[in-house]
PDB file of N, CA, C and O in Angstrom:
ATOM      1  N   UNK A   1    -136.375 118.445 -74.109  1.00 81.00           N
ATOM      2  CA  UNK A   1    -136.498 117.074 -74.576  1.00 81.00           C
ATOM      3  C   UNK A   1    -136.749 117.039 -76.077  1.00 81.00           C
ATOM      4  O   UNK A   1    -136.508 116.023 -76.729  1.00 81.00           O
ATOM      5  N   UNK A   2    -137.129 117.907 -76.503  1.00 82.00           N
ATOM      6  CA  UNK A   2    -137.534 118.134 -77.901  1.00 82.00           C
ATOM      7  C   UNK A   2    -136.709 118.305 -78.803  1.00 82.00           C
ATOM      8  O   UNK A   2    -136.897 117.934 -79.961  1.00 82.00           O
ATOM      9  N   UNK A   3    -135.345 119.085 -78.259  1.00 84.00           N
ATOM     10  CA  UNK A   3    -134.625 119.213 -79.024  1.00 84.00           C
ATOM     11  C   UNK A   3    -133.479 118.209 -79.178  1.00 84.00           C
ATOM     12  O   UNK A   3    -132.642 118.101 -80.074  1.00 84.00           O
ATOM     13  N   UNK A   4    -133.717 117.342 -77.795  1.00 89.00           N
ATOM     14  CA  UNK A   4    -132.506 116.410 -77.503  1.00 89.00           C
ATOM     15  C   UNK A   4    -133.339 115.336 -78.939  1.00 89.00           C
ATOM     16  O   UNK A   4    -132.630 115.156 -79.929  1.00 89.00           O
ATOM     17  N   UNK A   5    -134.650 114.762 -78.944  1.00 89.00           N
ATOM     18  CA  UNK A   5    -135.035 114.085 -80.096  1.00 89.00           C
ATOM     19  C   UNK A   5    -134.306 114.341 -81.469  1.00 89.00           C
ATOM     20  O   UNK A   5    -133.534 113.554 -82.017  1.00 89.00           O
ATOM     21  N   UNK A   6    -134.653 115.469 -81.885  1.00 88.00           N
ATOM     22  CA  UNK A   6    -134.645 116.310 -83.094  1.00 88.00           C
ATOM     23  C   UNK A   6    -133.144 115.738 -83.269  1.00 88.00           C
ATOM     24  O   UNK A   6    -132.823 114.770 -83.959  1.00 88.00           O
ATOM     25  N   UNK A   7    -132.340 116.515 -82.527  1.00 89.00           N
ATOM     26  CA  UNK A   7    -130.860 116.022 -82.637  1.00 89.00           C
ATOM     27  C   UNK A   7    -130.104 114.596 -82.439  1.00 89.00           C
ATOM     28  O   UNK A   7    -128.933 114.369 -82.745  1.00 89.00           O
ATOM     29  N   UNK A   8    -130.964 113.749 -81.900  1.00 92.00           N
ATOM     30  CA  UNK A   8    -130.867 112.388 -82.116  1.00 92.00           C
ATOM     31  C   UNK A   8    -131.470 111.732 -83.620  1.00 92.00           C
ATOM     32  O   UNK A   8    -131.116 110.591 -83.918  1.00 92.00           O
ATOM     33  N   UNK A   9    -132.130 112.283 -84.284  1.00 91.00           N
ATOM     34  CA  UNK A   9    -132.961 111.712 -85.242  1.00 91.00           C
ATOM     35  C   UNK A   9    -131.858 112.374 -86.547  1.00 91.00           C
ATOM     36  O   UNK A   9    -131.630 111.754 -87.586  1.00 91.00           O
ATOM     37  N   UNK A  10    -131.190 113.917 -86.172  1.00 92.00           N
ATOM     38  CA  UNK A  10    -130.570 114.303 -86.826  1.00 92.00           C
ATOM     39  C   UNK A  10    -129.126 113.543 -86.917  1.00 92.00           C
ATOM     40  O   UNK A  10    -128.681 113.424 -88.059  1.00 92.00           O
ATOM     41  N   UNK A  11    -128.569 113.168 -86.154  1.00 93.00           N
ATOM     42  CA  UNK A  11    -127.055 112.085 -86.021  1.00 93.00           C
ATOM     43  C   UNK A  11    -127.223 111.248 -86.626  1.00 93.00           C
ATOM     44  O   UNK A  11    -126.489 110.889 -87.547  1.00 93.00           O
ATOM     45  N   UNK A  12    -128.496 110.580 -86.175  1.00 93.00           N
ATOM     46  CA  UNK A  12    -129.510 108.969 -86.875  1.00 93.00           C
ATOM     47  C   UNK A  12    -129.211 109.020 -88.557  1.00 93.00           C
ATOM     48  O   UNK A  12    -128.403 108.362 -89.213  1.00 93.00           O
ATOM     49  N   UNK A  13    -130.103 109.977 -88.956  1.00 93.00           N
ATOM     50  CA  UNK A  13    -129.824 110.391 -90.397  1.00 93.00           C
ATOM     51  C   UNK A  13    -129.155 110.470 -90.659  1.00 93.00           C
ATOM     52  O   UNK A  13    -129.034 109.555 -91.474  1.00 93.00           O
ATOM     53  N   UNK A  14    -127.817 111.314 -90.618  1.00 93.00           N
ATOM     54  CA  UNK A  14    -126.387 111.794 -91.146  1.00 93.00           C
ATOM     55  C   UNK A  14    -125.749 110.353 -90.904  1.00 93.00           C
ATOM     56  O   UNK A  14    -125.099 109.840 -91.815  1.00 93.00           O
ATOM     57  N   UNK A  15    -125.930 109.672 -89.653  1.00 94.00           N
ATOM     58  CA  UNK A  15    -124.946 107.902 -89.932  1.00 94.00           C
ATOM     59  C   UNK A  15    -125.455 107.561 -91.055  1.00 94.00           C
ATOM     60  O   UNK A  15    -124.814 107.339 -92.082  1.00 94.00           O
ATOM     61  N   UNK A  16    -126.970 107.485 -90.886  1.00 94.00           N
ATOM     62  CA  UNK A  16    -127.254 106.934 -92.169  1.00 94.00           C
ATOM     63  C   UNK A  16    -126.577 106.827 -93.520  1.00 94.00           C
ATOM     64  O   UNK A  16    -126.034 105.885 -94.096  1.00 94.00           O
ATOM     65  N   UNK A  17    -126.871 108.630 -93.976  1.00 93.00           N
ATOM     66  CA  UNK A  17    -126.732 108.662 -95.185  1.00 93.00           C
ATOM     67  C   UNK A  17    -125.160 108.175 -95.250  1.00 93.00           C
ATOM     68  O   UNK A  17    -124.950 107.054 -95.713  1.00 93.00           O
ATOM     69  N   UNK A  18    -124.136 108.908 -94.840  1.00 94.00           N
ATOM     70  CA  UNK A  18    -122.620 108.349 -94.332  1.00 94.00           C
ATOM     71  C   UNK A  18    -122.690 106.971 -94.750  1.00 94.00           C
ATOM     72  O   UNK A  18    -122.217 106.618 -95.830  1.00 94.00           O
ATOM     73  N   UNK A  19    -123.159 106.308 -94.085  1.00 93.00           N
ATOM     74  CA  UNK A  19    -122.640 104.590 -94.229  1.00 93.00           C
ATOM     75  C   UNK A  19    -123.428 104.300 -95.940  1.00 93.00           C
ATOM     76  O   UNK A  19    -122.969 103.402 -96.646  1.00 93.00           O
ATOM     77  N   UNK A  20    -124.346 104.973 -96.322  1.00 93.00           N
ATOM     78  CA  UNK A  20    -125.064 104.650 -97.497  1.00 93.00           C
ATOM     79  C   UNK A  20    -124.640 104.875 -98.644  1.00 93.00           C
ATOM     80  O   UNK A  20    -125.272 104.497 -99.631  1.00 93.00           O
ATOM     81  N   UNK A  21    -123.406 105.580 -98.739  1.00 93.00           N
ATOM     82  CA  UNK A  21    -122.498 106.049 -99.394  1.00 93.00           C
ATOM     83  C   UNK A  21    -121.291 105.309 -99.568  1.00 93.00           C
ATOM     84  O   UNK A  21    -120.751 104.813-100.556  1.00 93.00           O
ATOM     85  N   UNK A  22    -120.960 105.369 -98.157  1.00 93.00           N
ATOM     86  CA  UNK A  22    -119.749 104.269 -98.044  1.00 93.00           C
ATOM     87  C   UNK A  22    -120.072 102.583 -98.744  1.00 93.00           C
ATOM     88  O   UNK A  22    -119.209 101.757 -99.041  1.00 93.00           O
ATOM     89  N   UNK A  23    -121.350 102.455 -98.855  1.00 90.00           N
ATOM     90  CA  UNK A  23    -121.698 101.232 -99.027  1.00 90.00           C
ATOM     91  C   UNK A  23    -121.952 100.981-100.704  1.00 90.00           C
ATOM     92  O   UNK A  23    -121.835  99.940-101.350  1.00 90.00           O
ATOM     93  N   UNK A  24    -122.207 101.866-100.987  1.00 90.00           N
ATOM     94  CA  UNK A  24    -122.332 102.333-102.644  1.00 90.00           C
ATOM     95  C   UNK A  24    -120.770 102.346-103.005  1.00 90.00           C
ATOM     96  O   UNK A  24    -120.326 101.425-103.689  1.00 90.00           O
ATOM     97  N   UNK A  25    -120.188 103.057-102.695  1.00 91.00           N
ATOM     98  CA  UNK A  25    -118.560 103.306-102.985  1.00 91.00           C
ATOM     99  C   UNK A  25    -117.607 101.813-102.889  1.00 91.00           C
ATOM    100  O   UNK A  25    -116.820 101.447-103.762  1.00 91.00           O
ATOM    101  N   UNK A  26    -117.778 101.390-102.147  1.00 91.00           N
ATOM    102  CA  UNK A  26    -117.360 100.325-102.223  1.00 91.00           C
ATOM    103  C   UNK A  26    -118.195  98.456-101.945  1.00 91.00           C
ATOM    104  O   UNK A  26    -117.843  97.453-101.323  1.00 91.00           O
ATOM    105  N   UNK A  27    -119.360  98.812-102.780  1.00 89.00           N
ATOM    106  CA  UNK A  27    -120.010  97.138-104.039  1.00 89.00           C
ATOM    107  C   UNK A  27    -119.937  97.438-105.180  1.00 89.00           C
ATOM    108  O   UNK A  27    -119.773  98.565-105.649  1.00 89.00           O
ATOM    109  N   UNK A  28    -120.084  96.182-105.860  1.00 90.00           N
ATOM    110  CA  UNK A  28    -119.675  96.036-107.143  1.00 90.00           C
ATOM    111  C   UNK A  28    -121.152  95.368-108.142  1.00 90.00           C
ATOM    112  O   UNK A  28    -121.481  95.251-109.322  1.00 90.00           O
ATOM    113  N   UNK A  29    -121.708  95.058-106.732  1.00 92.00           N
ATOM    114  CA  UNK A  29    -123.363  95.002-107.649  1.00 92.00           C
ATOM    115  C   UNK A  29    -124.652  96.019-107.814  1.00 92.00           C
ATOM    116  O   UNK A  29    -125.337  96.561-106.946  1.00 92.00           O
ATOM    117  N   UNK A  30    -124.710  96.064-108.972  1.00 91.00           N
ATOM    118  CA  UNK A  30    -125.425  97.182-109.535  1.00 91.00           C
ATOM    119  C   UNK A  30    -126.852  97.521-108.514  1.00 91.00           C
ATOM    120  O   UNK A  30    -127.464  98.580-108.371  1.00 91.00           O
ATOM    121  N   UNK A  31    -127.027  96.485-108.043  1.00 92.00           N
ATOM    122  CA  UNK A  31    -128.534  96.537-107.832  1.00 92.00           C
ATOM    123  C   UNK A  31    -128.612  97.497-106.190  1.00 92.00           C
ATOM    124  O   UNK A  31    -129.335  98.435-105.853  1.00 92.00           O
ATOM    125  N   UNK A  32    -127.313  96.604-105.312  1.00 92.00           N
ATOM    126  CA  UNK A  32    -127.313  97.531-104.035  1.00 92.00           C
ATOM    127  C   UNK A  32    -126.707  99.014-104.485  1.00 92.00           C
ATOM    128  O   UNK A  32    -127.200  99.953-103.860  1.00 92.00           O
ATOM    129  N   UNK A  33    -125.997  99.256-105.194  1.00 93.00           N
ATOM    130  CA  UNK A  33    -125.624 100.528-105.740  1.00 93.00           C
ATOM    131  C   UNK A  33    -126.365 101.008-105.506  1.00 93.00           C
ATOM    132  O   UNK A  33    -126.309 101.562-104.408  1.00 93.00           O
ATOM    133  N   UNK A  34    -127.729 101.191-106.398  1.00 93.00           N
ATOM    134  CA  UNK A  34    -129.063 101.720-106.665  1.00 93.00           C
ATOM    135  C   UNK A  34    -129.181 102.187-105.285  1.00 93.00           C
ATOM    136  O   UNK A  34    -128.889 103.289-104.820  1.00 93.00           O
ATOM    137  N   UNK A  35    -129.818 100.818-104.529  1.00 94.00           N
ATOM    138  CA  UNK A  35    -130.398 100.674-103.533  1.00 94.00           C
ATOM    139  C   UNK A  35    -129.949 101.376-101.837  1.00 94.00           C
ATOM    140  O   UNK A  35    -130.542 101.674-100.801  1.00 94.00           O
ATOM    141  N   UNK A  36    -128.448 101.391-102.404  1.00 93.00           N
ATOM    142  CA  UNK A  36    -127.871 102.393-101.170  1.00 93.00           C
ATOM    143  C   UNK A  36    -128.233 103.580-101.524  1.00 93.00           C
ATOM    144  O   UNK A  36    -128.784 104.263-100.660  1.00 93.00           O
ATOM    145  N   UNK A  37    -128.014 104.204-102.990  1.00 94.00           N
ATOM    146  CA  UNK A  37    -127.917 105.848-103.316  1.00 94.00           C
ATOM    147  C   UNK A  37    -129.525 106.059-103.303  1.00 94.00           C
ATOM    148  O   UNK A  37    -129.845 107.161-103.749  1.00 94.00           O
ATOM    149  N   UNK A  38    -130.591 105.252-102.892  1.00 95.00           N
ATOM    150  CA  UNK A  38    -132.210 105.560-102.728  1.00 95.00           C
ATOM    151  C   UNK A  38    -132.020 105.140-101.320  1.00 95.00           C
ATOM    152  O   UNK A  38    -133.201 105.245-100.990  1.00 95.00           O
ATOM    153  N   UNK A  39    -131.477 104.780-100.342  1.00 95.00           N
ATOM    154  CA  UNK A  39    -131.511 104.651 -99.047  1.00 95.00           C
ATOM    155  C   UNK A  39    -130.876 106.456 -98.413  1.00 95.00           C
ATOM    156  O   UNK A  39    -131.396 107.276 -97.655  1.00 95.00           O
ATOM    157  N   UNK A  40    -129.480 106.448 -99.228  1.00 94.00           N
ATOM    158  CA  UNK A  40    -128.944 107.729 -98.828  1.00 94.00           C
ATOM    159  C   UNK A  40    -129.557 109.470 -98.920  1.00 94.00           C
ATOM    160  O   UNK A  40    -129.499 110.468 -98.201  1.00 94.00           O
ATOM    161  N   UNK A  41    -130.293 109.007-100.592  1.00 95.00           N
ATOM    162  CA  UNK A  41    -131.250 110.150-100.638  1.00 95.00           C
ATOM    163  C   UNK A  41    -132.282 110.668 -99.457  1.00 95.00           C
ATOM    164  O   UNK A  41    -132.474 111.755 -98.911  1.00 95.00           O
ATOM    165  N   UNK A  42    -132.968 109.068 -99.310  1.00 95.00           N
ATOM    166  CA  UNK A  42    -133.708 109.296 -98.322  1.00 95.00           C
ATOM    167  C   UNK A  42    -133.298 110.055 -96.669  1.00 95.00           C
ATOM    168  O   UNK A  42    -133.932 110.793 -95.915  1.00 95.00           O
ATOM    169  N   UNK A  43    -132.214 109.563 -96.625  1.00 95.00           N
ATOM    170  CA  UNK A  43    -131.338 109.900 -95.400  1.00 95.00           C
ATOM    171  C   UNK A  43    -131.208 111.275 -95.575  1.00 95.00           C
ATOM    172  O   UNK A  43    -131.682 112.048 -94.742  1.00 95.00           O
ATOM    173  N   UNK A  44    -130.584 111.691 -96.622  1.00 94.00           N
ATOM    174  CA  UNK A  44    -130.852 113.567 -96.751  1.00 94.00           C
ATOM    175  C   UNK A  44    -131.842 114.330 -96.783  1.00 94.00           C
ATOM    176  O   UNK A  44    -131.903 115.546 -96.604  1.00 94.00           O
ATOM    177  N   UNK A  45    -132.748 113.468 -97.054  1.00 95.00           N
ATOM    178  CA  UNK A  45    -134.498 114.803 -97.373  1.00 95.00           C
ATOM    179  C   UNK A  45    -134.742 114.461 -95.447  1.00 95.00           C
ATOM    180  O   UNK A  45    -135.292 115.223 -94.651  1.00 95.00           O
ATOM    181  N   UNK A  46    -134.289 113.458 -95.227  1.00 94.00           N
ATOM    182  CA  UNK A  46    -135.324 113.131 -93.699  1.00 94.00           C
ATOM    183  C   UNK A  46    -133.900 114.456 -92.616  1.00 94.00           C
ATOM    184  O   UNK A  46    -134.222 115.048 -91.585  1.00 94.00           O
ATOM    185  N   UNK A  47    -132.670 114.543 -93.191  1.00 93.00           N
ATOM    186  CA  UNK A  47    -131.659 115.495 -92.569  1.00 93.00           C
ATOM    187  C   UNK A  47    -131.992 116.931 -92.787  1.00 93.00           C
ATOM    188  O   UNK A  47    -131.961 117.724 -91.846  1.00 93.00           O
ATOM    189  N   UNK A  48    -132.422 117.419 -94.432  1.00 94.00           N
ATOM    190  CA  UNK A  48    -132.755 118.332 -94.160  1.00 94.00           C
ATOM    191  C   UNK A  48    -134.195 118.717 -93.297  1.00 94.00           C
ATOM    192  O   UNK A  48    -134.215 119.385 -92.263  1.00 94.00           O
ATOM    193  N   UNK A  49    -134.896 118.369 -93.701  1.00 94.00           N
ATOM    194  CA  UNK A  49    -136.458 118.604 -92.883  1.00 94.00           C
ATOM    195  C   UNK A  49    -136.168 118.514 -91.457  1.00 94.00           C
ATOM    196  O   UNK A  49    -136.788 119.290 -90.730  1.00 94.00           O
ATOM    197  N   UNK A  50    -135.254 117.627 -90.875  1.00 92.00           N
ATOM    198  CA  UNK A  50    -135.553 117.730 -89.130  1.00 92.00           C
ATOM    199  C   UNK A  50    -134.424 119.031 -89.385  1.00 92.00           C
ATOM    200  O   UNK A  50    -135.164 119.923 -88.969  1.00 92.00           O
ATOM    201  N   UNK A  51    -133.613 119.496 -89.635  1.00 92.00           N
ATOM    202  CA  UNK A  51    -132.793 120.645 -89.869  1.00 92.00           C
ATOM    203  C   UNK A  51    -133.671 122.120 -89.781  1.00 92.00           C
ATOM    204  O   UNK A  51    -133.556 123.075 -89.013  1.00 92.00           O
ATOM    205  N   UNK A  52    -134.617 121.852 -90.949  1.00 93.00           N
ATOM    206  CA  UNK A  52    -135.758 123.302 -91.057  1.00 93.00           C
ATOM    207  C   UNK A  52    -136.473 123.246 -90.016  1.00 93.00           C
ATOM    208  O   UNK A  52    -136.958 124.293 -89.586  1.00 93.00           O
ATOM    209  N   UNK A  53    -136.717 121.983 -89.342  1.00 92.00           N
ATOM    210  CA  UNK A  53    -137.939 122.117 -88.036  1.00 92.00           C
ATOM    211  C   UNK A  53    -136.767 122.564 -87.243  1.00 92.00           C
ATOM    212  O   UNK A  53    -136.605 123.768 -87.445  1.00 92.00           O
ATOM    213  N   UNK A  54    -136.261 122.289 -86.775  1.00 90.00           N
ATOM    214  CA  UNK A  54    -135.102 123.097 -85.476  1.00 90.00           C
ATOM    215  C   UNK A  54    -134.917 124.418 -85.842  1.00 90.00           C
ATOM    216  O   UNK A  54    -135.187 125.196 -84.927  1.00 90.00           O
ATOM    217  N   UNK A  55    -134.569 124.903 -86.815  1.00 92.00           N
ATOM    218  CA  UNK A  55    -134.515 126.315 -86.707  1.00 92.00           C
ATOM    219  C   UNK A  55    -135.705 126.779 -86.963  1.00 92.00           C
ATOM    220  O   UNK A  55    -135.744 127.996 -86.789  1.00 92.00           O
ATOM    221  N   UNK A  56    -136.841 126.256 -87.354  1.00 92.00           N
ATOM    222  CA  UNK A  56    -138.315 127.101 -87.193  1.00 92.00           C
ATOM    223  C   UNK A  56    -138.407 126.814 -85.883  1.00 92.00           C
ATOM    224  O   UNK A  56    -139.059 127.735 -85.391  1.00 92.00           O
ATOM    225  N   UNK A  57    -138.006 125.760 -84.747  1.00 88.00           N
ATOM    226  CA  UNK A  57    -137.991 126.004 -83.717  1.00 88.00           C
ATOM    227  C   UNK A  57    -137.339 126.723 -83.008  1.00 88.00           C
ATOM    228  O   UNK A  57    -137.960 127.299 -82.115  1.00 88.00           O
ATOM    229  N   UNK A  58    -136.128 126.921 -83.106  1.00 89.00           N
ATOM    230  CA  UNK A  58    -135.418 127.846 -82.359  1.00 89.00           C
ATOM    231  C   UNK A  58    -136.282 129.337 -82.697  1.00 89.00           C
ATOM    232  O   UNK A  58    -136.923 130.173 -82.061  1.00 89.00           O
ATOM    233  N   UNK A  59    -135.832 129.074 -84.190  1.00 91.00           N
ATOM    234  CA  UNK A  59    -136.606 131.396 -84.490  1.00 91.00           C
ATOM    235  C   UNK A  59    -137.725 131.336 -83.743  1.00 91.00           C
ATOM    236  O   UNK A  59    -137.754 132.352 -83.049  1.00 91.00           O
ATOM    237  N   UNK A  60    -138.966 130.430 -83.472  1.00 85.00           N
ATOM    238  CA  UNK A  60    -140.370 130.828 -83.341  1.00 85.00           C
ATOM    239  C   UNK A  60    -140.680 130.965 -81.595  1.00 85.00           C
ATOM    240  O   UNK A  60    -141.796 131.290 -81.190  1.00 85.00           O
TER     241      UNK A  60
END
């Protein structure tokens, strides 16, 4: 069950960042620009970290 989470939270994230990009790429106002590429960042630090916990889970 633990890992089925992990890997749900991991898909979760990756749509995320995906659409946060897509959403930056195509507006034309500066401000959501910003505001997607600080949504998307976020989406990658929260992808890698559940990433390092799964394989410290698997190795341990």
């Amino acid at each position: 069950m633990f890992y089925v989470l992990l890997a749900f939270i991991m898909v979760l994230a990756l749509a995320v960042f995906v659409g946060a990009i897509y959403g930056a790429k195509h507006t034309h106002i500066a401000f959501l620009k910003v505001l997607a590429h600080a949504v998307a960042l976020v989406a990658l630090v929260v992808l890698v970290v559940f990433i390092g916990i799964t394989i410290g889970a698997v190795l341990s």
